[in-house]
Coordinates of C-alpha atoms in Angstrom, one line a residue:
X1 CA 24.2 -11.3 -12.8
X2 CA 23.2 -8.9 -15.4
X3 CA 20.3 -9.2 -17.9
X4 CA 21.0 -10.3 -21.1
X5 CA 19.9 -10.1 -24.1
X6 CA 17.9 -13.2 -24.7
X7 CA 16.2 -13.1 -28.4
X8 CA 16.1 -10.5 -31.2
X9 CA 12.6 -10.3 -33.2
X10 CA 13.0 -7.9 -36.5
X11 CA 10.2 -7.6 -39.0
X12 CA 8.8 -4.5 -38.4
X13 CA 8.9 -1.8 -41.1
X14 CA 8.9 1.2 -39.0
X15 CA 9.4 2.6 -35.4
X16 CA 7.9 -0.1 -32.4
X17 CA 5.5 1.5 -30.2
X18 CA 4.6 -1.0 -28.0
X19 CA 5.5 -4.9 -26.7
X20 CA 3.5 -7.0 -24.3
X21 CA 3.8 -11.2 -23.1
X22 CA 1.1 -13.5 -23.1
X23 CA 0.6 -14.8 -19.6
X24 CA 1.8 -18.4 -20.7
X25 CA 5.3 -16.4 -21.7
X26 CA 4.8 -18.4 -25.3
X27 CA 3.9 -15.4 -26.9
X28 CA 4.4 -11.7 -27.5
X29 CA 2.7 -9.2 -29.5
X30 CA 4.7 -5.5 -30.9
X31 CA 2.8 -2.7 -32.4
X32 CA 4.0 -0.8 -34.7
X33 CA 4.1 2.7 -36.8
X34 CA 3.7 0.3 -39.8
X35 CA 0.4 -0.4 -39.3
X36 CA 0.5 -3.7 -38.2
X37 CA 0.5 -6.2 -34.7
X38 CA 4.0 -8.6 -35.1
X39 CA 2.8 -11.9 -32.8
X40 CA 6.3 -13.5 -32.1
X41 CA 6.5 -17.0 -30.7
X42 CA 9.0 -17.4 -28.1
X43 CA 9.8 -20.8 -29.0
X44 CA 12.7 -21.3 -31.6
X45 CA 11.6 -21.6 -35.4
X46 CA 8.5 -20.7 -34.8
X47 CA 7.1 -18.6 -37.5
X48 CA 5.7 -14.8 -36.8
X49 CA 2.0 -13.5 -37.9
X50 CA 1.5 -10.3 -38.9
X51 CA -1.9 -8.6 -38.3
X52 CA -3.0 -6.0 -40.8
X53 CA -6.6 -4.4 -40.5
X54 CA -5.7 -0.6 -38.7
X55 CA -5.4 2.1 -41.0
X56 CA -2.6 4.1 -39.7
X57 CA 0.1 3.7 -37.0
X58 CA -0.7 0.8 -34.0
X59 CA 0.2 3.0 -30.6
X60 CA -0.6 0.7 -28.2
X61 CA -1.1 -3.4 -27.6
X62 CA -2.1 -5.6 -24.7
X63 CA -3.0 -9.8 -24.1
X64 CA -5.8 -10.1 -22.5
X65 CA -5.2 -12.4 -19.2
X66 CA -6.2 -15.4 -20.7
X67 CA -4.0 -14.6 -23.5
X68 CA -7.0 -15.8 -25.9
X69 CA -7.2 -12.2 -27.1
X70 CA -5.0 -8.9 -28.0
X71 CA -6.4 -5.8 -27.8
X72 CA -4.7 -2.6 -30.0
X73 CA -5.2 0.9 -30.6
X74 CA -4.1 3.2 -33.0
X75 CA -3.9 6.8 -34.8
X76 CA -6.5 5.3 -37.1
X77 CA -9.1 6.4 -34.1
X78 CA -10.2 2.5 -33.4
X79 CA -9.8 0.2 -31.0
X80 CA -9.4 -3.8 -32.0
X81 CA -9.5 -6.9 -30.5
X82 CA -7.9 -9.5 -32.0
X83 CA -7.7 -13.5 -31.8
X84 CA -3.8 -14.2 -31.9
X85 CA -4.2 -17.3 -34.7
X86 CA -3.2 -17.2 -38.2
X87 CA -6.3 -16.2 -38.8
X88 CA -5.3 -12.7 -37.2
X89 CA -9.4 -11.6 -37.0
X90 CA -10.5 -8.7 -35.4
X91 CA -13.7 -6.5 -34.2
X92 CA -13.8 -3.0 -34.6
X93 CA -14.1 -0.3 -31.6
X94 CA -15.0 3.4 -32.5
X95 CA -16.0 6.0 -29.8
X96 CA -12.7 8.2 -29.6
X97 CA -12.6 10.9 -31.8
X98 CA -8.4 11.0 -32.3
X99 CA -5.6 9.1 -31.6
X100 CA -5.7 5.9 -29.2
X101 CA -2.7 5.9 -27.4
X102 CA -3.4 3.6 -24.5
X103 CA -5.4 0.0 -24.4
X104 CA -5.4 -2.3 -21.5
X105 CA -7.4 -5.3 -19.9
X106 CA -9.2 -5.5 -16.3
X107 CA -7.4 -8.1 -14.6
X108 CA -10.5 -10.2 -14.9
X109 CA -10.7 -10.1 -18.7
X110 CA -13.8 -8.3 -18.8
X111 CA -12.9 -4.9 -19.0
X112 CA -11.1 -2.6 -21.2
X113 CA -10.0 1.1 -20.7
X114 CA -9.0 3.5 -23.2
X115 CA -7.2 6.5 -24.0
X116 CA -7.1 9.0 -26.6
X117 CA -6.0 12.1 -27.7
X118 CA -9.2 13.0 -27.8
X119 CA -8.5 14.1 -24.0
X120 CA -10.8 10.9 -22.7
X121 CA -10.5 8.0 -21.2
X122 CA -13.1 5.0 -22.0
X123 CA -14.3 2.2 -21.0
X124 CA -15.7 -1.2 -22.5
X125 CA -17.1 -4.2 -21.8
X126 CA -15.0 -7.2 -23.5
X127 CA -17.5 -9.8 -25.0
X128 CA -20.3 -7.3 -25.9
X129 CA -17.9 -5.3 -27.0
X130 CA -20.1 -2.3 -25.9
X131 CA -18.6 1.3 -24.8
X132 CA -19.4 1.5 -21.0
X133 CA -18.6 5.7 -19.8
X134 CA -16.0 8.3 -20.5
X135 CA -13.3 9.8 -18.1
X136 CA -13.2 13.4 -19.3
X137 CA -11.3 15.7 -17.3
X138 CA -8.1 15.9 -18.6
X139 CA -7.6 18.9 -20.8
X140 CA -5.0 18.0 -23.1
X141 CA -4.1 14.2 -24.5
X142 CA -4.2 11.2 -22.5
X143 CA -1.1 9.4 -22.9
X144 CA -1.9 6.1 -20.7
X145 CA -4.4 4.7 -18.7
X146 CA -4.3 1.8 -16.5
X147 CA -6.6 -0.1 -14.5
X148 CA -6.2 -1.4 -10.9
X149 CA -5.0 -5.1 -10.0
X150 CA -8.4 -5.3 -8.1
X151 CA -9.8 -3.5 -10.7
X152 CA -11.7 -0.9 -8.6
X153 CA -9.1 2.5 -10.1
X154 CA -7.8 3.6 -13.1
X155 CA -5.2 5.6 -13.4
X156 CA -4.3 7.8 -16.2
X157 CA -1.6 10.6 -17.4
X158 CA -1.5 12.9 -19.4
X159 CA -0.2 15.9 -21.8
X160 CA -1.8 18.6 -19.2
X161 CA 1.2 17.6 -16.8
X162 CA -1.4 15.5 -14.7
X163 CA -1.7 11.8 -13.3
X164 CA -5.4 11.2 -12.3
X165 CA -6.8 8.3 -10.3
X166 CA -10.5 7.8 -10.8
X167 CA -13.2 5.1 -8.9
X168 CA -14.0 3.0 -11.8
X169 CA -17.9 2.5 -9.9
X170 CA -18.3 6.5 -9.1
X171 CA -16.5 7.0 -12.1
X172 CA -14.9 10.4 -10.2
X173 CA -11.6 11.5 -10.4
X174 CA -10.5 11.1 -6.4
X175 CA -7.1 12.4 -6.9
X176 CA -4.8 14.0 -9.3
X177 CA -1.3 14.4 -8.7
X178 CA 0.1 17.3 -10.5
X179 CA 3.7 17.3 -9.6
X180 CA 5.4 16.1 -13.0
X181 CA 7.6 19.1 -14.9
X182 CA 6.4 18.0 -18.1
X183 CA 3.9 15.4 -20.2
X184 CA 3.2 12.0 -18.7
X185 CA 3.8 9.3 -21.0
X186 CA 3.5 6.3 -19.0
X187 CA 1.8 5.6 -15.6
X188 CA 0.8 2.0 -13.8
X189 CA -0.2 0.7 -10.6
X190 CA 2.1 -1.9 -8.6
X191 CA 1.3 -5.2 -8.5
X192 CA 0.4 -4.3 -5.0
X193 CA -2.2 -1.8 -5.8
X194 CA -1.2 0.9 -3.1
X195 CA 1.1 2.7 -5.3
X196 CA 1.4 4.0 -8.9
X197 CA 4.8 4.8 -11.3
X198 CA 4.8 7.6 -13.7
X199 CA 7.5 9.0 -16.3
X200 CA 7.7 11.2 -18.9
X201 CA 9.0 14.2 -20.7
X202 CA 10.8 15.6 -17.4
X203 CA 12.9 12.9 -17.5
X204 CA 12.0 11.8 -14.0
X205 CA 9.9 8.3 -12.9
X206 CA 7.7 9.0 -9.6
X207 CA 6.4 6.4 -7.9
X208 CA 3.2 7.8 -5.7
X209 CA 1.2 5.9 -2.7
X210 CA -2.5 6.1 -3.9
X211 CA -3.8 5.5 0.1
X212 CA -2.0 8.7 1.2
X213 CA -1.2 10.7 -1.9
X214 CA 2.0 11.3 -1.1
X215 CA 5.6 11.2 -3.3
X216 CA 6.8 7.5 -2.1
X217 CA 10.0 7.7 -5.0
X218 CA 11.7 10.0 -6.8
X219 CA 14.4 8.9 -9.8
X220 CA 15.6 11.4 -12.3
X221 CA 16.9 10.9 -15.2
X222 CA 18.4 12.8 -18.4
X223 CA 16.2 11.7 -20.9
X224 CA 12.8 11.7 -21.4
X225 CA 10.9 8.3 -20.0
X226 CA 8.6 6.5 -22.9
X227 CA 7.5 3.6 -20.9
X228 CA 7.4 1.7 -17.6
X229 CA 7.1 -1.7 -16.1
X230 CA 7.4 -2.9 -12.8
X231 CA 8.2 -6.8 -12.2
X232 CA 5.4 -8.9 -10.6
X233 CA 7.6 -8.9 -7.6
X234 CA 6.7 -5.7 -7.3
X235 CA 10.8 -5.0 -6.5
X236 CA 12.1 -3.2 -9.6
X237 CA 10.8 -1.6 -12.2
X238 CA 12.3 -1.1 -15.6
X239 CA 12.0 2.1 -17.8
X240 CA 12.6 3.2 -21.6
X241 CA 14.3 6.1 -22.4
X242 CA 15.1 8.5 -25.8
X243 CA 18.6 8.0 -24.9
X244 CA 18.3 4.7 -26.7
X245 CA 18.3 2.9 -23.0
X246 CA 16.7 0.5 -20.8
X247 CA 17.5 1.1 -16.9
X248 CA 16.1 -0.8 -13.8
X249 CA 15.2 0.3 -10.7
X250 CA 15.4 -1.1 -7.3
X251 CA 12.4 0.2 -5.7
X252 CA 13.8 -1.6 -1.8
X253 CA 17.0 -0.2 -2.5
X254 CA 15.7 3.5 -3.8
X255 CA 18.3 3.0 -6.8
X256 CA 19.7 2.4 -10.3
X257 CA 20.8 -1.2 -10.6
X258 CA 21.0 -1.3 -14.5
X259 CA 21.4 0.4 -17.8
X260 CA 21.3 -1.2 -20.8
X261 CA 22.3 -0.5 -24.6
X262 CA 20.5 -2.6 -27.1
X263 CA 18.4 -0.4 -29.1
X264 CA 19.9 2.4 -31.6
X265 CA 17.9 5.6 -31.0
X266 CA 15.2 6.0 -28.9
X267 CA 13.8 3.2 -26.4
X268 CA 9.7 3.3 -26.9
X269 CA 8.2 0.5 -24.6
X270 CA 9.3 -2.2 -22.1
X271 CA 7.3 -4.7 -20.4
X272 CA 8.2 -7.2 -18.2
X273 CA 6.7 -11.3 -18.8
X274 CA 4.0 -11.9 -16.3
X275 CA 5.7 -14.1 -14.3
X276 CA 9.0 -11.5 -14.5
X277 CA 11.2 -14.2 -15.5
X278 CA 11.6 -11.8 -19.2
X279 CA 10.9 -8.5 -19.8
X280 CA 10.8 -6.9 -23.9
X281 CA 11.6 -3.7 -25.0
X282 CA 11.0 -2.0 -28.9
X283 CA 12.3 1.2 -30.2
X284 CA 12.2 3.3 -33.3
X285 CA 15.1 1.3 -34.7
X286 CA 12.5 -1.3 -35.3
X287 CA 13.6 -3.5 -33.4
X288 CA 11.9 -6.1 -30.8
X289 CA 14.3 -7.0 -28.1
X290 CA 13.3 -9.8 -25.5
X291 CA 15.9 -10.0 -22.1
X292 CA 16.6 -12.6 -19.3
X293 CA 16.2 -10.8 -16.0
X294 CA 18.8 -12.7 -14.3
X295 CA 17.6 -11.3 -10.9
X296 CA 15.2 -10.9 -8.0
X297 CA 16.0 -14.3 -6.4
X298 CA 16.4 -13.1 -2.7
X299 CA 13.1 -11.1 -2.1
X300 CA 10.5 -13.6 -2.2
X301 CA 7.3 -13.6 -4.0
X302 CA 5.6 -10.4 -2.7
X303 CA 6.9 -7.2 -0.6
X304 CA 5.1 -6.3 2.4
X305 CA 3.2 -2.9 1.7
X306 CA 5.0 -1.3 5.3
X307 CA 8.4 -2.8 4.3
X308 CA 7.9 -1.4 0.6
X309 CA 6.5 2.1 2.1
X310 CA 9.8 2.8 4.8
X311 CA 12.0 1.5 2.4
X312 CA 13.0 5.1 1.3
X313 CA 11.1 8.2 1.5
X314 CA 11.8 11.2 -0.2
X315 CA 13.9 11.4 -3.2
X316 CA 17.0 9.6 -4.7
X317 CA 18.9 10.6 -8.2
X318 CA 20.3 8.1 -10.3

């Protein structure tokens, strides 16, 4: 069965850069090019808050596991962190020097990494809110930075054509992968931790072991690729494109099992629920879109790394 589209969120006053789920699935935050943080409640009739306090365009949003906080950056230079009440109150992060185009949480809550066009990645600690190091050795801006579901990587991408892994504890870039035709707007580890997914401005999505270094996936496309998810399954993975599309992947298969027309123009983010059951995408129509997945029923919970590493090698067009 196809996805379908499940709910429609509009209250945004500008372009939608960004969607993420509460773990709990009751909840999911946008940012915007308005300015502002849209919490939507997925429950019927429940009312929307709208978080005001950046300065300039929101980039980038993400719930903290627990769900008892959201992080957001934003062209305004700062980071914030935000408790998702009516209240909407936040703390202030500065330490990059331009744009914040990426935030995300440590899987245990306590982290949170950061990147800017100021050509860095950082790092924080959540509840004393203090700025930990910098990753700097990209050499144009970083796009998207992501850590590890153990925690122990990031990963980042980049304007320089680059996808960098870096030990969090060494805090050394062990790898970069240099192999993508164009900027890299979107990388992320599997839920698995032994491989990463990257898309961008070459209109491809590669999907790379980070134990061997090698190309595990190759999709291309003919648009350029603004965002990525994969499902928890750790089977698909779902991508936003400028051609106003949302397609998914089926990583066993090597192939294009969807594309889906919702959004008018360009397709910004996607993100799958945490429990995959959803996933959300926004675009620069202003638009929130939230979709049933409607699949991944015969796979089971979690693929088997070999399995998931033979299942195609080399690369596959859509």
């Amino acid at each position: 069965e196809d996805p379908s589209l499940e709910r429609h969120f509009k209250g945004h006053r500008d372009a939608v850069t960004s969607v993420d789920f509460s773990r709990a699935k009751k909840q999911l935050v946008s940012g915007s090019m308005d300015s502002s943080l849209m919490i939507w409640s997925m429950k019927p009739q429940m009312r929307a808050y709208r978080f005001v306090g950046h300065r300039d365009a929101v980039m980038c949003v993400h719930f903290s596991p627990s769900g008892h906080l959201v992080a957001s950056g934003s062209r305004d230079k700062t980071v914030r962190l935000w408790i998702p009440s009516i209240k909407g109150e936040s703390t202030v992060f500065k330490a990059h020097t331009a744009t914040v185009r990426s935030v995300h949480f440590s899987s245990d809550g306590q982290s949170l990494v950061t990147a800017s066009d100021d050509k860095t990645v950082k790092v924080w600690t959540v509840h004393r809110q203090k700025f930990l190091f910098s990753l700097s050795q990209h050499i144009n801006w970083v796009r998207c930075a992501r850590f590890s579901p153990d925690g122990r990587l990031i990963v980042s991408s980049s304007d320089d054509k680059t996808v960098k892994i870096w030990d969090k504890t060494s805090r050394e870039c062990i790898h970069s992968f240099c192999e993508h035709g164009g900027f890299v707007n979107h990388v992320d580890f599997h839920p698995s931790g032994n491989c990463i997914a990257a898309g961008g401005t070459d209109s491809t999505v590669k999907l790379w072991d980070v134990r061997m270094n090698r190309l595990l996936q190759h999709y291309q496309g003919n648009a350029v690729v603004n965002s990525l998810s994969f499902h928890p399954s750790g089977n698909y993975l779902v991508t936003a494109s400028s051609d106003s599309t949302l397609k998914i992947l089926d990583l066993l298969e090597g192939r294009l099992l969807y594309t889906l027309h919702g959004h008018q123009g360009p397709a910004t983010c996607v993100a799958f629920s945490r429990d995959g059951d959803f996933f959300a995408s926004g675009g620069s129509d202003e638009q929130v879109m939230v979709w049933k997945t409607n699949f991944d029923t015969d796979y089971g919970d979690v693929v088997k790394p070999q399995k998931y590493g033979s299942s195609v090698d080399g690369t596959h067009g859509t």
